mmCIF file of C-alpha atoms in Angstrom:
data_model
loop_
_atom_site.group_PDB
_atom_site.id
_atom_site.type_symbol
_atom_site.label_atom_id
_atom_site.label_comp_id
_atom_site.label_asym_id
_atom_site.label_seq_id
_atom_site.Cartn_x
_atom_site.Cartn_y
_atom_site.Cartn_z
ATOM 1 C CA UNK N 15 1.302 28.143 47.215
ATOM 2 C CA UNK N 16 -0.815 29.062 43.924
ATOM 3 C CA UNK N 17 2.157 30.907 42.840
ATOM 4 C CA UNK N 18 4.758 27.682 43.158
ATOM 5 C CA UNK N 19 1.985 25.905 41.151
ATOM 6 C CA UNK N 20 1.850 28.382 38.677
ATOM 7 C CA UNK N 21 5.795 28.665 38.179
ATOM 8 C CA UNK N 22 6.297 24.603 38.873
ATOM 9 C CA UNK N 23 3.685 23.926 35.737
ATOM 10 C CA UNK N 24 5.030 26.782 33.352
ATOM 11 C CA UNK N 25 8.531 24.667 33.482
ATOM 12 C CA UNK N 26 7.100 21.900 32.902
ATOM 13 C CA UNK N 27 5.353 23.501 29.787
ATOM 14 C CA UNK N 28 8.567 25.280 28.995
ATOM 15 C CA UNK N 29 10.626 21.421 29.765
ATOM 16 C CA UNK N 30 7.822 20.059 27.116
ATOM 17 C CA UNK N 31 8.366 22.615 24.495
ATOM 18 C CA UNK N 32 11.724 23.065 24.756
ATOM 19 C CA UNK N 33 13.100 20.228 22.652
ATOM 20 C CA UNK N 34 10.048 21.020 19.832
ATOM 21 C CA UNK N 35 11.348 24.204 19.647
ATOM 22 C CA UNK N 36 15.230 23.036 19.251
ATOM 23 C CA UNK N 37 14.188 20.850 17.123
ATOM 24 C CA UNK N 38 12.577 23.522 14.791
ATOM 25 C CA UNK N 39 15.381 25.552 15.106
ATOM 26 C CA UNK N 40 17.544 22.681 13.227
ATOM 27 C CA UNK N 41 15.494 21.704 10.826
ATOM 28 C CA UNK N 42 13.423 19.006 11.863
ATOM 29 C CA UNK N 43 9.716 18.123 10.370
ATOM 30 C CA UNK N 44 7.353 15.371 11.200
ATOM 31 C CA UNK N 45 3.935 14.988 9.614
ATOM 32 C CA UNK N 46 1.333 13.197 7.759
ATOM 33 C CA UNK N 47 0.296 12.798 4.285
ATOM 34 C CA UNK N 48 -1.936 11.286 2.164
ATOM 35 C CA UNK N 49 -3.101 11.508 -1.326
ATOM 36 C CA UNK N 50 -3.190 9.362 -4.630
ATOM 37 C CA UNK N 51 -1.108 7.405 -7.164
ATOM 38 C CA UNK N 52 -1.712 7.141 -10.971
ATOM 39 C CA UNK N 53 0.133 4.412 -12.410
ATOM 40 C CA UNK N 54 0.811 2.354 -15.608
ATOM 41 C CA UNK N 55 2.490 -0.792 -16.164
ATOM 42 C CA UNK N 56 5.234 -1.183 -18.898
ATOM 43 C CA UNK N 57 6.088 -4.610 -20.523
ATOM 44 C CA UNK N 58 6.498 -4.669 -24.104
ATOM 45 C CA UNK N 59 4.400 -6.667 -26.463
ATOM 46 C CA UNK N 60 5.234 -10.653 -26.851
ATOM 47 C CA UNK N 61 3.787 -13.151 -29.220
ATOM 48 C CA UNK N 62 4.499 -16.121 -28.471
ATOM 49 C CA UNK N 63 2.657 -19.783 -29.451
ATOM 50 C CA UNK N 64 1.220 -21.340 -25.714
ATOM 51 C CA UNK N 65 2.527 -24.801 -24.912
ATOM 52 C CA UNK N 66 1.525 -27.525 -22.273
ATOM 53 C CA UNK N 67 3.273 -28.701 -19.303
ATOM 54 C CA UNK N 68 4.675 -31.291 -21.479
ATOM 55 C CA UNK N 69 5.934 -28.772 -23.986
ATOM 56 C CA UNK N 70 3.587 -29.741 -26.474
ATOM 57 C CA UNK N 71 1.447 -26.643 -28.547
ATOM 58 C CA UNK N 72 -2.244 -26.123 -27.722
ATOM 59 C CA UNK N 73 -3.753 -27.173 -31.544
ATOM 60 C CA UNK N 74 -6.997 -25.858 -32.616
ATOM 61 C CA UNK N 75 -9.733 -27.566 -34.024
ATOM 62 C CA UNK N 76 -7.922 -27.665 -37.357
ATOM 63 C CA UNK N 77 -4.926 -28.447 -36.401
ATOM 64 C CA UNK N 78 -3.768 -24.682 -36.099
ATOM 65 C CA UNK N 79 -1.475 -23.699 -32.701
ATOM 66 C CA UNK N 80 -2.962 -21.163 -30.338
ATOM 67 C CA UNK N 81 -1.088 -18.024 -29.993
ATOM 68 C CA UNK N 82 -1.239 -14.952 -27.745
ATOM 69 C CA UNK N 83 -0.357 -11.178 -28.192
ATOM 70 C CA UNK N 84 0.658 -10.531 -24.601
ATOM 71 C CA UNK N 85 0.370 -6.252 -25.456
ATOM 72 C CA UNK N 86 0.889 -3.606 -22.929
ATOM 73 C CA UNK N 87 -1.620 -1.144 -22.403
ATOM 74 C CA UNK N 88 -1.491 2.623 -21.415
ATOM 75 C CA UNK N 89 -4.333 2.657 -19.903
ATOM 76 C CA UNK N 90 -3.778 4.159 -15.903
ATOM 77 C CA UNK N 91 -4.712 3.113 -12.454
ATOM 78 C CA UNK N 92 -5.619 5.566 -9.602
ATOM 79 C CA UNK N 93 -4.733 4.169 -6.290
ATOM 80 C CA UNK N 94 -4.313 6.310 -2.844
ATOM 81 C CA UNK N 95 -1.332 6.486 -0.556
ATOM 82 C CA UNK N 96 -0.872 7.837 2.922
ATOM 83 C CA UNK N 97 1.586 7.875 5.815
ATOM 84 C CA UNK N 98 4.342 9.348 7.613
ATOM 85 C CA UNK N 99 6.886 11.559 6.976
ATOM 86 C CA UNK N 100 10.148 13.231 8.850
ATOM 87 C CA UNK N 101 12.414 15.706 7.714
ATOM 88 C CA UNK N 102 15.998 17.226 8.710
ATOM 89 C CA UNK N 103 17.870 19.726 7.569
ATOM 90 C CA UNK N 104 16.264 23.315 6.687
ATOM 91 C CA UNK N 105 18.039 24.480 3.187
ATOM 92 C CA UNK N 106 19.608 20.980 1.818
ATOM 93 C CA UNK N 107 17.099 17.704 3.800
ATOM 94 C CA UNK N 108 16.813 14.027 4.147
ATOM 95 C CA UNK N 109 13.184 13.080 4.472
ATOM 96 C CA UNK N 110 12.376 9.276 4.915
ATOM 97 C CA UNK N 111 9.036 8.291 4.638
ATOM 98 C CA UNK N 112 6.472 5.127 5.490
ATOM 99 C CA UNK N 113 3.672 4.893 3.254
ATOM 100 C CA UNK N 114 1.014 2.190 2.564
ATOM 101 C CA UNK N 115 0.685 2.861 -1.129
ATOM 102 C CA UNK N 116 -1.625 1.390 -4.352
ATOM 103 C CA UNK N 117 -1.062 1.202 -7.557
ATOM 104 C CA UNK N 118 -1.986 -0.675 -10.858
ATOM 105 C CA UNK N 119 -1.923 -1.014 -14.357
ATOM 106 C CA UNK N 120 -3.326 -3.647 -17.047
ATOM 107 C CA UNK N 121 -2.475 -5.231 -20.278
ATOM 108 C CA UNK N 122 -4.387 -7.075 -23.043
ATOM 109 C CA UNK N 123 -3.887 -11.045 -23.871
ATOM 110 C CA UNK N 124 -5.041 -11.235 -27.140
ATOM 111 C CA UNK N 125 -5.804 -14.974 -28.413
ATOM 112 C CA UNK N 126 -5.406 -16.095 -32.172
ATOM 113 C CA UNK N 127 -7.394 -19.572 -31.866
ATOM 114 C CA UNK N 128 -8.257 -20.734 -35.331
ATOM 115 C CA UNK N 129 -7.827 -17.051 -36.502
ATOM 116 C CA UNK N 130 -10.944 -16.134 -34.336
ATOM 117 C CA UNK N 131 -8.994 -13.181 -32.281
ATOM 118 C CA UNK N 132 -10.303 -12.302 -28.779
ATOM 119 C CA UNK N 133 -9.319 -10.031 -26.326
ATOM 120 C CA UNK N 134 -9.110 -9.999 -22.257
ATOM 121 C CA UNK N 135 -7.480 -7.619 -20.670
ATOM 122 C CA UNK N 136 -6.129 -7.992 -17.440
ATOM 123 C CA UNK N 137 -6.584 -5.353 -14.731
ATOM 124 C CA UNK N 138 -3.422 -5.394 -12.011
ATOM 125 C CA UNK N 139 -4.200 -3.470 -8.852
ATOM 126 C CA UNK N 140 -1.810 -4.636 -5.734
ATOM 127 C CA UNK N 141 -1.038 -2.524 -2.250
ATOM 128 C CA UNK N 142 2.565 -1.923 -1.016
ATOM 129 C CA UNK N 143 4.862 -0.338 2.075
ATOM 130 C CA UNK N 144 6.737 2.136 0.513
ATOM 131 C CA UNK N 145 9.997 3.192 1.993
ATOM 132 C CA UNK N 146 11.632 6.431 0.397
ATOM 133 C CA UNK N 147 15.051 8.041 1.291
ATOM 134 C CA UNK N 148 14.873 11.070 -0.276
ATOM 135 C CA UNK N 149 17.711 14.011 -0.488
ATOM 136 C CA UNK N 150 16.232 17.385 -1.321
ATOM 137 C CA UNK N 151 17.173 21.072 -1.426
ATOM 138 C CA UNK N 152 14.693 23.833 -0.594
ATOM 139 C CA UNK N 153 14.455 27.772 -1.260
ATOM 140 C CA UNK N 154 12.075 29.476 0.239
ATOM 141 C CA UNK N 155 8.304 27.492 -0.197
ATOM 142 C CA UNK N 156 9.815 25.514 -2.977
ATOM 143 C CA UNK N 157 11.884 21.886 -2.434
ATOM 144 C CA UNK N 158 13.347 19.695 -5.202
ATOM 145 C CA UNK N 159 13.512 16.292 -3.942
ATOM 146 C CA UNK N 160 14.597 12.852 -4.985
ATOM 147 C CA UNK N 161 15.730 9.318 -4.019
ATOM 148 C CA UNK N 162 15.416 5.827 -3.819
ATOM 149 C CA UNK N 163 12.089 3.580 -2.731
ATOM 150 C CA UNK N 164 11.882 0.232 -1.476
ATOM 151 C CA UNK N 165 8.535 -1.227 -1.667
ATOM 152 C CA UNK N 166 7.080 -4.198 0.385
ATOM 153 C CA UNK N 167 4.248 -6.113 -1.764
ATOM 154 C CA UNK N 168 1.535 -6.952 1.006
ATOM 155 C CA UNK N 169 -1.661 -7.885 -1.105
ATOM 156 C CA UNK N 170 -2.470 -8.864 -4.813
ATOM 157 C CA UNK N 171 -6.353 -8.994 -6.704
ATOM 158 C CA UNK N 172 -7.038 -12.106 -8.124
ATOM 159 C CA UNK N 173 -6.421 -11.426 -11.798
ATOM 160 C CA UNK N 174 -2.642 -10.665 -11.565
ATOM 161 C CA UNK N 175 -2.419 -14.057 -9.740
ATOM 162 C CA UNK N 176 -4.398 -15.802 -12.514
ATOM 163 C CA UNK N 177 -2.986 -14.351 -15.595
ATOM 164 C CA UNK N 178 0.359 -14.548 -13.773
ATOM 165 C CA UNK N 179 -0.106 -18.054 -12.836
ATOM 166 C CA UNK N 180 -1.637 -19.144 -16.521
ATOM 167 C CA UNK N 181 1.637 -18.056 -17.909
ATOM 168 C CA UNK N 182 4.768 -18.357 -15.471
ATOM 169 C CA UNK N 183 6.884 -21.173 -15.421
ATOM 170 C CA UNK N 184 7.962 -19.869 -11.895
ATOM 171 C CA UNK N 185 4.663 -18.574 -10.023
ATOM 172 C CA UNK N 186 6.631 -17.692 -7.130
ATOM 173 C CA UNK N 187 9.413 -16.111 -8.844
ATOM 174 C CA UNK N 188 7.408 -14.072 -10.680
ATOM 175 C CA UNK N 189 6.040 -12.367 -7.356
ATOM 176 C CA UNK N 190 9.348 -11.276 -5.572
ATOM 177 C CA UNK N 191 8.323 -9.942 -2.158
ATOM 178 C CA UNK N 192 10.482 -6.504 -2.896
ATOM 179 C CA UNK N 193 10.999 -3.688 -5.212
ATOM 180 C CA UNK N 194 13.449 -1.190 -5.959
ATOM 181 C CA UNK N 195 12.775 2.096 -7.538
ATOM 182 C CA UNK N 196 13.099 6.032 -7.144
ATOM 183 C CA UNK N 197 11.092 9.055 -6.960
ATOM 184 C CA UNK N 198 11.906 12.759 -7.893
ATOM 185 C CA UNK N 199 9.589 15.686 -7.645
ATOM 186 C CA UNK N 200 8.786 18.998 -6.462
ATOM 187 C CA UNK N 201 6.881 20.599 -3.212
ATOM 188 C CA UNK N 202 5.817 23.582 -2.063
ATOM 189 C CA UNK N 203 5.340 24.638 2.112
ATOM 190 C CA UNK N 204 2.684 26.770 2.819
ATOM 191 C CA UNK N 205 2.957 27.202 6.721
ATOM 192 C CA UNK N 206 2.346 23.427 8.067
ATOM 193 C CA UNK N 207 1.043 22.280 4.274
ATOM 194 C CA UNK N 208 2.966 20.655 2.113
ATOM 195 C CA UNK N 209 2.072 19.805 -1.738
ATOM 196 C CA UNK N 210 4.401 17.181 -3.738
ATOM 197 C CA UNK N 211 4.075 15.996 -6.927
ATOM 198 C CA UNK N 212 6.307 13.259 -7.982
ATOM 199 C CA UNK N 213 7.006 10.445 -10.931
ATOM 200 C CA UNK N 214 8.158 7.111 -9.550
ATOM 201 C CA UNK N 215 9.978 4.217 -11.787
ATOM 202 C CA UNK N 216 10.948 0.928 -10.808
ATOM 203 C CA UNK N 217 14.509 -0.158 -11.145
ATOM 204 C CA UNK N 218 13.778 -3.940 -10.800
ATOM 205 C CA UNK N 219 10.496 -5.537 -12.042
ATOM 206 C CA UNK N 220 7.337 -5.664 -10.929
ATOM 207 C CA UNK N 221 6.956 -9.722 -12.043
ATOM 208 C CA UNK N 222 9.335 -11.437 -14.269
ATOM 209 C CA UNK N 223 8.097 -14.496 -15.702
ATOM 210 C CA UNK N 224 8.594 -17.349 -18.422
ATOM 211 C CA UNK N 225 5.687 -17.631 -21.173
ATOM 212 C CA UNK N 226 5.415 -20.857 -22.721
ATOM 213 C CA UNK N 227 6.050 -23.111 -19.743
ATOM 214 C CA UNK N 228 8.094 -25.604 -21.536
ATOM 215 C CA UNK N 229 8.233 -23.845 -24.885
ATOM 216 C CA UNK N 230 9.838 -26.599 -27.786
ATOM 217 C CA UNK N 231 12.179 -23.528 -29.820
ATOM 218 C CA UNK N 232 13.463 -21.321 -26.792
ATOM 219 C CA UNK N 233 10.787 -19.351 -23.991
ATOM 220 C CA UNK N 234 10.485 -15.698 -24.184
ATOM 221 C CA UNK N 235 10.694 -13.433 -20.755
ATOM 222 C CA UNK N 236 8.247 -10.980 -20.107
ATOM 223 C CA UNK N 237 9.307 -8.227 -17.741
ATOM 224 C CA UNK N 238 6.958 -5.796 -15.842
ATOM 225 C CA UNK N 239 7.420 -2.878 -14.894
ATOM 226 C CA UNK N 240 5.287 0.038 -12.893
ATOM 227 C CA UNK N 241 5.982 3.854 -13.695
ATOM 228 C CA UNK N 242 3.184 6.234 -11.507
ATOM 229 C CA UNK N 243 2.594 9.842 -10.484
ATOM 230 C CA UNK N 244 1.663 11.008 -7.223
ATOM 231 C CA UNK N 245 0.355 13.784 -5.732
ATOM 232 C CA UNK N 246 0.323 14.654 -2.071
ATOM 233 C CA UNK N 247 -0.594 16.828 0.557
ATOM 234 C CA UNK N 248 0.976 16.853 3.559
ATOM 235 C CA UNK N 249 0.448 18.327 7.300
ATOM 236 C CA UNK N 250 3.356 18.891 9.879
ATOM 237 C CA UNK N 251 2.852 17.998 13.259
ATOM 238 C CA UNK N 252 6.410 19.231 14.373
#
């Protein structure tokens, strides 16, 4: 009787490991990583005169129009990221991945009222869901890797609202619920650790919005954009 138990639970160990093991055997990887962004936002720089709902300048105490330097800054943001991952294929791979992911940036409004310049800048941090498809090819420890990333916006600080808000002429335009960019990097597999290091870009923008709500000689568009580094370590599981 001890002997049936002993054979009846190593097949059910050997019915439990089975498909891990076949599933090694082609390739397949699931794990979890986690790690941190570094991230800058791009825009360009914009002057533009600031207008009124009614299209009508803000004047100065003299008579003089306000006017803004909207100016992009490279200062960086460190955010963290962490999630899932799953890979298959051993020598050429498709890994998809969920990750929760935040990054940032800031740029500097710089007033002209009555020639008195002042400066605020404007510090962007905001949380995503990151979604990348990524095709890579590995030798040995090393992988090359790269692919497209959709991100899902899920929370905003105050300030980008604000400074968003002060100078859209479409607030909820300017905060389009997805994003569409790509990643390419490196990685290296040390037994069931992984280490990636990769640059992500954004193909569509960040926010798009209208300065000068109802400008009187033409509106200019300001587009932003989020470029970022990560770096990752990983652990499989499978």
């Amino acid at each position: 009787m001890k002997k049936k138990r002993i054979n009846l639970t190593a097949l059910l160990l050997f019915l439990a490991l089975a498909p891990m093991a076949q599933a090694q055997m082609k390739g397949f990887a699931f794990g979890i990583k986690g790690g941190v962004n570094l991230s800058r936002l791009t825009m360009g720089d914009v002057f533009t005169t600031r207008y009124d709902d009614n299209g009508n300048p803000y004047l100065g105490f003299d008579g003089k129009e306000v006017k803004d330097n909207l100016k992009q800054s490279f200062d960086t943001r460190t955010g963290g990221v962490g999630g899932i991952y799953v890979r298959f294929g051993k020598t050429l791979f498709v890994q998809p991945e969920l990750l929760v992911s935040t990054k940032g940036g800031s740029f500097d409004i710089i007033r002209n009222d009555n020639d008195n310049p002042t400066t605020q800048k404007v510090n962007i941090k905001y949380s995503n869901i990151d979604v990348p498809l990524l095709i890579g090819l590995k030798g040995g420890p090393f992988r090359v890797l790269a692919g497209p990333v959709t991100s899902f916006r899920i929370g905003d600080n105050q300030k980008l609202s604000e400074a968003l808000r002060e100078y859209s002429s479409n607030f909820n335009d300017a905060l389009a619920e997805a994003t569409f960019g790509y990643q390419v990097g490196v990685g290296l597999d040390i037994g069931n650790f992984s280490l990636d290091v990769r640059n992500e870009g954004s193909f569509t923008n960040l926010a798009s919005f209208q300065v000068n709500g109802a400008p009187v000689n033409g509106g200019t568009t300001v587009r932003q954009k989020i470029n970022s580094w990560q770096v990752t370590l990983g652990i499989k599981l499978l």
